[in-house]
Amino acid sequence: MAGNEKDKKGVTKRERQDQLKEVKEKVENGDFKLIPQARNCHAKCWRTFELVVKAGDGEEEENTGYVHCRTCDEYVKWTGTSALNRHVCQLAEVKDLELLSAPSPAKEAVLDATAECVAVDLRPLSLMQGPGFLNLAQTLVLTGHQFGKVDVKTLFSDSKTIKRRINDLAEDERAELYPRVAAAAAAGEMSCSVDMWAEDSRKQNLMGCNVHFPSLNAETNEWEVETKSYFTERFPTGHAKTAENLRAFIVQNFEKRGISEETLKKICFVTDGEQAQKNALNGFWREYCLAHAYNIVYTHSMTVAPKNFQKLTPEALFITEQVDVVVKELRKMKTSVKNKVILDSQKLAFPKLFNTSNCVAFVCGSYEKIRRILTLSKAEVALRALEEMNTGKLAELAQYLKDLESAVGRVGHTHGSALPEVLSLCELREADSDFMKGLRILLSQNECISVLRVLKIKDACSDLVHYFKSSGLMEELPTSLKQYMEVRWSSCYRMLDSIRKVYPEVRAVLERKGQTKRLDEIPLEFLTEIVNFLEPLKLETERVQAKNCVTASLPLVSYHTLRQAYSPDEADSEPIRIMRARLYRELENVVQLTDTHKIAAFLDPSFRSFRNILSETEKSEVHGMVRRLINESDSDPQQADELQAAPTPPPPKKTKFDPYAAFRESAESLGDPVEDEVEAYLREPLGIDFDHTKQLSWWMRRADRFPRLSKLARRYLCVPATSAETERTFSDAGWILNKRRKNLEMGVVDDLITLHMNCRNKIRERTTRLKRKQGKRPAKAVQVQV
């Protein structure tokens, strides 16, 4: 068992940990105290250590045999100076010298060893570039510097020991994280992004949850939104993913981590539009992932279904209505009645799909049979509907719908390859009746044809990229072409843009290979127009998914930015004009802005005036909502100790490009005194030092002036605009759970994800540390001089 191995004195690791924990508790309780250093102890290591002695009134303090490291806040057993020199902080110091660049012979030797490692162990070429590996390599270098020529075989442990250490580190991380999350949840200053994922190897359903809460950055002494992986759990095998089961699973995982179901109602969940998840979170505060909404807007705008082409003239609609009456009457008849009329040994059979095309073809092909059946059954309404049909027009409509179905398909989505056949159906012919001409003219005016023109470009670009990849021609281009992938957001834009950037080079390669026909369907001008059309949606999708910053205030302004970007433009060609109108329409139908989005935008100081966004009436409604919220909160809110001391504002930073500058307000002078916090906030000067990526820092410096609003800001500004962090977790989990590692225990997977997501910022690529302590900082981070 981990922790049961005994040292030379017969003490296990777990017993040593318990002893150190007891010493720490006694220091905190006042039973022990710390003094600077032992008398007559002048070793260099004592600069960072304090003696732990028993508290007493006498002049002589009784030594406890323990010391305290001021740098990493650790307690260590004192068995001599050599033991203190081996402490991690002392090792990391390494004579306080800056690390030097490696000499050429050393670089060559390491390069040879690296190449051999990649080849012998079949590792990726980028293995040596990861921060985790660089931290390990730096640790090995410092170990050799401290202890001389060490046999590396004695340094590394076996897989079981590493697994136990991973679990120990993950448990340390959770022990520090869970109380912080529970406190934030109790205060209502936390949000969660939740999603489910089916891993490919064993097709098991996993649920991931990331938490977002305000935290004080120890380096900058400013408040920021911190994101942590909270849990990754396997959904019980054999349980249906119903709303009831999902709700029970979510509540159970929070409760076993110290958060009750009642507390969960204080926090916000951000999920995608999956119906079972929506129903599972009924009664909770839930917001829809904006990135998923944008993805749906793109999908609906860039796809067409076969039914979208079946727009008919009034005459044709009248025929289909009469056909519908007849078919409904036949479907409810008894079988015995229908079997009385059988011609050519054919039984009366209905089509499997009761769509318009099938029903019209059925009535047209069995007109006389149906007439005899309706006559025998005395179905006067249906018989009258049948007789009112013009059989000639019925036959023409049946043939037209059959040809259209052959071109665009019956189910699913219509591809760009259908464009030639659809255009052929739009051509007027001499033999056409006025009825058929009306159908063809109406089809030619269908906006779906413009979508097919864009889809045909996309399909041709996808075929072109596939040709370059499969023929090995990609190396002849200055930059590689990007492949389109259905599951990747904005991959269509990246593919089209990658071809546009190297279009002349692509043409030159194809001319040399005699394959210029592959560019015939990709005119550069139209390709550029499509790229420019898709760019705003791609940029906004990336902005609302930004990491390590506040995104809660972005949905409102991002939505209005897209509305402006996709307003009608006279310079557009006909297909792009129609595509722009489709996307604008989908944007209004799919994206639903909530009160949370408006309140979060109001609590972002740069958006509080809703410049170019809301009307005066809508602004007043938001102000009223905020007033009601702060009146419901405590009149004297409990502020964190860090918020009480307002630090000196940092010097103004260089101005960055701001895509939302048109919606932000500029720095203003302070107005007249006002009555409540909302009015005072509206007149508070923004300040020239305001950073629109650090809204919480602005509130931190004004917490004493706006105590209730600052508390509300910490609650709403920690709600992410998307659930992208959970998607990133699943992306990382895909590297952990692959076909070669499919038998990993779920506990190990959760440990690895916890350490990867929560501790990666603690590993600095060019720092000297021999051991990572959760929540502690090294004695001296010595930067590598490159």
Coordinates of C-alpha atoms in Angstrom, one line a residue, residues 340-650:
K340 CA -62.5 -5.5 -52.9
V341 CA -60.7 -3.7 -55.7
I342 CA -57.5 -5.5 -56.9
L343 CA -56.3 -5.0 -60.4
D344 CA -53.4 -6.9 -62.0
S345 CA -52.9 -8.9 -58.8
Q346 CA -51.5 -5.7 -57.2
K347 CA -52.4 -5.1 -53.6
L348 CA -53.1 -1.6 -52.6
A349 CA -50.0 -0.5 -50.6
F350 CA -49.1 2.9 -49.2
P351 CA -45.7 4.4 -49.4
K352 CA -43.4 4.1 -46.4
L353 CA -42.9 7.8 -46.3
F354 CA -46.0 9.9 -46.5
N355 CA -44.3 12.9 -48.0
T356 CA -45.7 15.0 -50.7
S357 CA -43.7 13.4 -53.5
N358 CA -44.7 9.8 -52.5
C359 CA -48.4 10.7 -52.0
V360 CA -48.7 12.6 -55.3
A361 CA -47.0 9.7 -57.2
F362 CA -49.2 7.2 -55.4
V363 CA -52.5 8.9 -56.3
C364 CA -51.3 9.6 -59.9
G365 CA -50.3 6.0 -60.5
S366 CA -53.4 4.4 -58.9
Y367 CA -56.0 7.0 -59.8
E368 CA -58.6 4.6 -61.1
K369 CA -58.1 2.1 -58.3
I370 CA -58.6 4.8 -55.7
R371 CA -61.6 6.1 -57.5
R372 CA -63.3 2.7 -57.4
I373 CA -62.5 2.2 -53.7
L374 CA -63.8 5.6 -52.7
T375 CA -67.0 5.0 -54.7
L376 CA -67.6 1.6 -53.0
S377 CA -66.9 3.1 -49.6
K378 CA -69.1 6.2 -50.3
A379 CA -66.4 8.5 -49.2
E380 CA -68.0 11.5 -50.8
V381 CA -65.5 14.2 -49.5
A382 CA -62.4 12.3 -50.7
L383 CA -64.1 11.3 -54.0
R384 CA -65.0 14.9 -54.6
A385 CA -61.4 15.9 -53.9
L386 CA -60.2 13.3 -56.3
E387 CA -62.5 14.4 -59.1
E388 CA -61.5 18.1 -58.6
M389 CA -57.9 17.2 -59.5
N390 CA -56.7 17.9 -63.0
T391 CA -55.2 14.6 -64.0
G392 CA -52.8 16.2 -66.5
K393 CA -51.4 18.6 -63.9
L394 CA -51.3 15.8 -61.4
A395 CA -49.1 13.8 -63.7
E396 CA -46.8 16.7 -64.4
L397 CA -46.5 17.5 -60.7
A398 CA -45.7 13.8 -59.9
Q399 CA -42.9 13.8 -62.6
Y400 CA -41.6 17.2 -61.4
L401 CA -41.4 16.1 -57.8
K402 CA -39.8 12.8 -58.8
D403 CA -37.1 14.6 -60.8
L404 CA -36.5 17.1 -57.9
E405 CA -36.2 14.3 -55.4
S406 CA -33.7 12.5 -57.6
A407 CA -31.6 15.7 -57.7
V408 CA -31.7 16.9 -54.1
G409 CA -32.3 13.6 -52.3
R410 CA -35.1 12.5 -50.0
V411 CA -33.7 12.8 -46.5
G412 CA -30.6 14.3 -44.9
H413 CA -28.8 17.3 -46.4
T414 CA -28.4 18.3 -50.0
H415 CA -24.8 18.5 -51.2
G416 CA -23.3 21.0 -53.6
S417 CA -23.0 18.3 -56.3
A418 CA -26.8 18.6 -56.8
L419 CA -26.5 22.1 -58.2
P420 CA -26.2 21.1 -61.9
E421 CA -29.3 18.9 -61.8
V422 CA -31.3 21.6 -59.9
L423 CA -30.3 24.2 -62.4
S424 CA -31.4 21.8 -65.2
L425 CA -34.8 21.6 -63.6
C426 CA -35.0 25.4 -63.6
E427 CA -34.6 25.6 -67.4
L428 CA -37.8 26.4 -69.3
R429 CA -38.6 24.0 -72.2
E430 CA -40.8 24.4 -75.2
A431 CA -43.0 21.4 -74.3
D432 CA -43.8 22.8 -70.8
S433 CA -47.3 23.8 -70.0
D434 CA -48.0 27.0 -68.1
F435 CA -48.4 24.9 -65.0
M436 CA -44.9 23.4 -65.4
K437 CA -43.3 26.8 -66.3
G438 CA -44.6 28.2 -63.1
L439 CA -43.0 25.4 -61.1
R440 CA -39.6 25.9 -62.8
I441 CA -39.7 29.7 -62.4
L442 CA -40.5 29.3 -58.7
L443 CA -37.6 26.8 -58.3
S444 CA -35.1 29.2 -60.0
Q445 CA -36.0 31.9 -57.4
N446 CA -35.4 29.5 -54.5
E447 CA -32.7 30.9 -52.1
C448 CA -31.4 27.3 -51.6
I449 CA -29.8 27.5 -55.0
S450 CA -27.5 30.2 -53.8
V451 CA -26.6 28.0 -50.8
L452 CA -25.8 25.2 -53.2
R453 CA -23.4 27.5 -55.1
V454 CA -21.5 28.1 -51.9
L455 CA -21.6 24.4 -50.9
K456 CA -20.3 23.5 -54.3
I457 CA -17.3 25.7 -53.7
K458 CA -16.8 24.1 -50.3
D459 CA -17.0 20.6 -51.7
A460 CA -14.6 21.5 -54.5
C461 CA -12.1 22.9 -52.0
S462 CA -12.4 19.8 -49.8
D463 CA -11.6 17.6 -52.9
L464 CA -8.7 19.9 -53.7
V465 CA -7.2 19.6 -50.2
H466 CA -7.7 15.8 -50.4
Y467 CA -5.9 15.7 -53.7
F468 CA -2.9 17.6 -52.4
K469 CA -2.7 15.4 -49.3
S470 CA -3.0 12.1 -51.1
S471 CA -0.6 13.0 -54.0
G472 CA 2.1 14.4 -51.7
L473 CA 2.0 17.9 -53.3
M474 CA 1.5 19.7 -50.0
E475 CA 5.2 20.2 -49.5
E476 CA 5.3 22.3 -52.7
L477 CA 3.1 25.0 -51.1
P478 CA 4.5 27.8 -48.8
T479 CA 1.8 27.0 -46.2
S480 CA -0.3 23.8 -46.0
L481 CA -3.9 23.5 -46.9
K482 CA -6.3 22.9 -44.0
Q483 CA -8.8 19.9 -44.2
Y484 CA -12.5 20.5 -43.5
M485 CA -13.8 18.5 -40.5
E486 CA -17.5 18.4 -39.5
V487 CA -16.8 18.3 -35.8
R488 CA -14.5 21.3 -35.7
W489 CA -16.0 24.8 -35.4
S490 CA -14.8 27.2 -38.1
S491 CA -12.9 24.5 -40.0
C492 CA -14.8 25.4 -43.2
Y493 CA -13.5 28.9 -42.9
R494 CA -9.9 27.7 -42.2
M495 CA -10.0 25.4 -45.3
L496 CA -11.3 28.1 -47.6
D497 CA -8.9 30.8 -46.3
S498 CA -5.9 28.4 -46.5
I499 CA -6.6 27.9 -50.3
R500 CA -7.2 31.7 -50.8
K501 CA -3.9 32.6 -49.3
V502 CA -1.9 30.3 -51.6
Y503 CA -4.2 30.4 -54.6
P504 CA -1.5 31.4 -57.2
E505 CA 0.9 28.7 -55.9
V506 CA -1.9 26.1 -56.0
R507 CA -2.6 27.0 -59.6
A508 CA 1.1 26.8 -60.5
V509 CA 1.3 23.3 -59.0
L510 CA -1.9 22.1 -60.8
E511 CA -0.7 23.5 -64.1
R512 CA 2.5 21.5 -63.9
K513 CA 0.5 18.4 -63.1
G514 CA -2.1 19.0 -65.8
Q515 CA -4.9 19.3 -63.2
T516 CA -6.1 22.9 -63.6
K517 CA -9.6 21.6 -64.0
R518 CA -9.7 21.2 -60.2
L519 CA -9.7 25.0 -59.9
D520 CA -12.4 25.6 -62.5
E521 CA -15.1 25.4 -59.9
I522 CA -13.2 27.6 -57.4
P523 CA -13.0 31.1 -58.8
L524 CA -10.8 33.3 -56.6
E525 CA -13.1 36.2 -56.5
F526 CA -16.1 34.2 -55.2
L527 CA -13.8 32.2 -52.9
T528 CA -12.6 35.5 -51.3
E529 CA -16.2 36.7 -51.0
I530 CA -17.2 33.5 -49.1
V531 CA -14.1 33.8 -46.8
N532 CA -15.0 37.5 -45.9
F533 CA -18.6 36.4 -45.3
L534 CA -17.7 33.7 -42.8
E535 CA -14.9 35.7 -41.0
P536 CA -17.0 37.7 -38.5
L537 CA -18.7 34.5 -37.2
K538 CA -15.4 32.7 -36.9
L539 CA -13.8 35.7 -35.0
E540 CA -16.8 36.0 -32.6
T541 CA -16.8 32.3 -31.9
E542 CA -13.1 32.5 -30.9
R543 CA -13.6 35.6 -28.8
V544 CA -16.4 34.2 -26.7
Q545 CA -14.4 31.0 -26.1
A546 CA -11.3 33.0 -24.8
K547 CA -9.4 31.5 -21.9
N548 CA -8.2 33.1 -18.6
C549 CA -10.4 36.2 -18.9
V550 CA -14.0 37.3 -18.2
T551 CA -16.4 36.4 -21.1
A552 CA -19.7 36.8 -19.2
S553 CA -20.2 40.3 -20.6
L554 CA -19.5 39.4 -24.2
P555 CA -22.7 37.6 -25.4
L556 CA -24.7 40.8 -25.6
V557 CA -22.1 42.8 -27.5
S558 CA -21.0 39.8 -29.6
Y559 CA -24.5 39.3 -30.8
H560 CA -24.9 42.9 -31.8
T561 CA -21.5 42.9 -33.5
L562 CA -22.7 40.0 -35.7
R563 CA -26.0 41.7 -36.4
Q564 CA -24.1 44.6 -37.7
A565 CA -21.6 42.4 -39.7
Y566 CA -24.5 40.5 -41.4
S567 CA -26.7 43.5 -42.2
P568 CA -27.4 43.9 -46.0
D569 CA -24.5 45.0 -48.1
E570 CA -25.0 46.4 -51.6
A571 CA -21.5 45.3 -52.7
D572 CA -22.4 41.6 -52.2
S573 CA -23.0 39.2 -55.1
E574 CA -26.4 37.6 -55.4
P575 CA -25.5 34.3 -53.6
I576 CA -23.7 36.1 -50.7
R577 CA -26.6 38.5 -50.4
I578 CA -28.9 35.6 -49.9
M579 CA -26.5 33.8 -47.5
R580 CA -26.1 37.0 -45.5
A581 CA -29.9 37.3 -45.1
R582 CA -30.2 33.6 -44.1
L583 CA -27.5 33.9 -41.5
Y584 CA -29.0 37.1 -40.1
R585 CA -32.4 35.4 -39.8
E586 CA -30.8 32.3 -38.1
L587 CA -28.9 34.6 -35.7
E588 CA -32.2 36.2 -34.5
N589 CA -34.0 32.8 -34.2
V590 CA -31.2 30.8 -32.4
V591 CA -29.4 33.2 -30.1
Q592 CA -31.6 34.0 -27.1
L593 CA -30.2 36.7 -24.9
T594 CA -31.2 36.4 -21.3
D595 CA -31.3 38.7 -18.3
T596 CA -28.0 37.2 -17.2
H597 CA -26.3 38.4 -20.3
K598 CA -27.7 42.0 -19.8
I599 CA -26.7 42.1 -16.1
A600 CA -23.2 40.8 -16.8
A601 CA -22.8 43.4 -19.6
F602 CA -24.0 46.1 -17.2
L603 CA -21.5 45.0 -14.5
D604 CA -18.6 45.3 -17.0
P605 CA -17.7 48.9 -16.5
S606 CA -16.9 49.5 -20.1
F607 CA -20.3 48.2 -21.3
R608 CA -22.5 49.7 -18.5
S609 CA -23.9 52.5 -20.7
F610 CA -25.0 49.9 -23.4
R611 CA -23.7 52.2 -26.0
N612 CA -25.2 51.4 -29.4
I613 CA -26.9 48.3 -27.9
L614 CA -30.0 48.9 -25.9
S615 CA -32.8 51.5 -26.0
E616 CA -33.4 53.8 -23.1
T617 CA -36.4 51.7 -22.0
E618 CA -34.3 48.5 -22.1
K619 CA -31.5 50.2 -20.1
S620 CA -34.0 51.2 -17.4
E621 CA -35.3 47.6 -17.2
V622 CA -31.7 46.4 -16.6
H623 CA -31.1 49.0 -14.0
G624 CA -34.3 47.9 -12.2
M625 CA -33.2 44.2 -12.3
V626 CA -29.8 45.1 -10.8
R627 CA -31.5 47.2 -8.0
R628 CA -33.8 44.3 -7.2
L629 CA -30.8 41.9 -7.0
I630 CA -28.7 44.1 -4.7
N631 CA -31.8 44.8 -2.5
E632 CA -32.3 41.1 -2.0
S633 CA -28.7 40.6 -0.9
D634 CA -27.4 41.4 2.5
S635 CA -27.3 45.1 3.3
D636 CA -23.7 44.7 4.7
P637 CA -22.1 42.0 2.5
Q638 CA -19.2 40.1 3.8
Q639 CA -16.1 41.1 1.8
A640 CA -13.0 39.0 1.5
D641 CA -10.0 40.3 3.3
E642 CA -8.2 40.8 0.1
L643 CA -10.9 43.1 -1.2
Q644 CA -10.6 45.4 1.8
A645 CA -7.2 46.7 0.9
A646 CA -7.3 48.4 -2.4
P647 CA -3.9 48.1 -4.0
T648 CA -2.2 50.9 -5.9
P649 CA -3.4 50.8 -9.5
P650 CA -0.7 49.5 -11.9

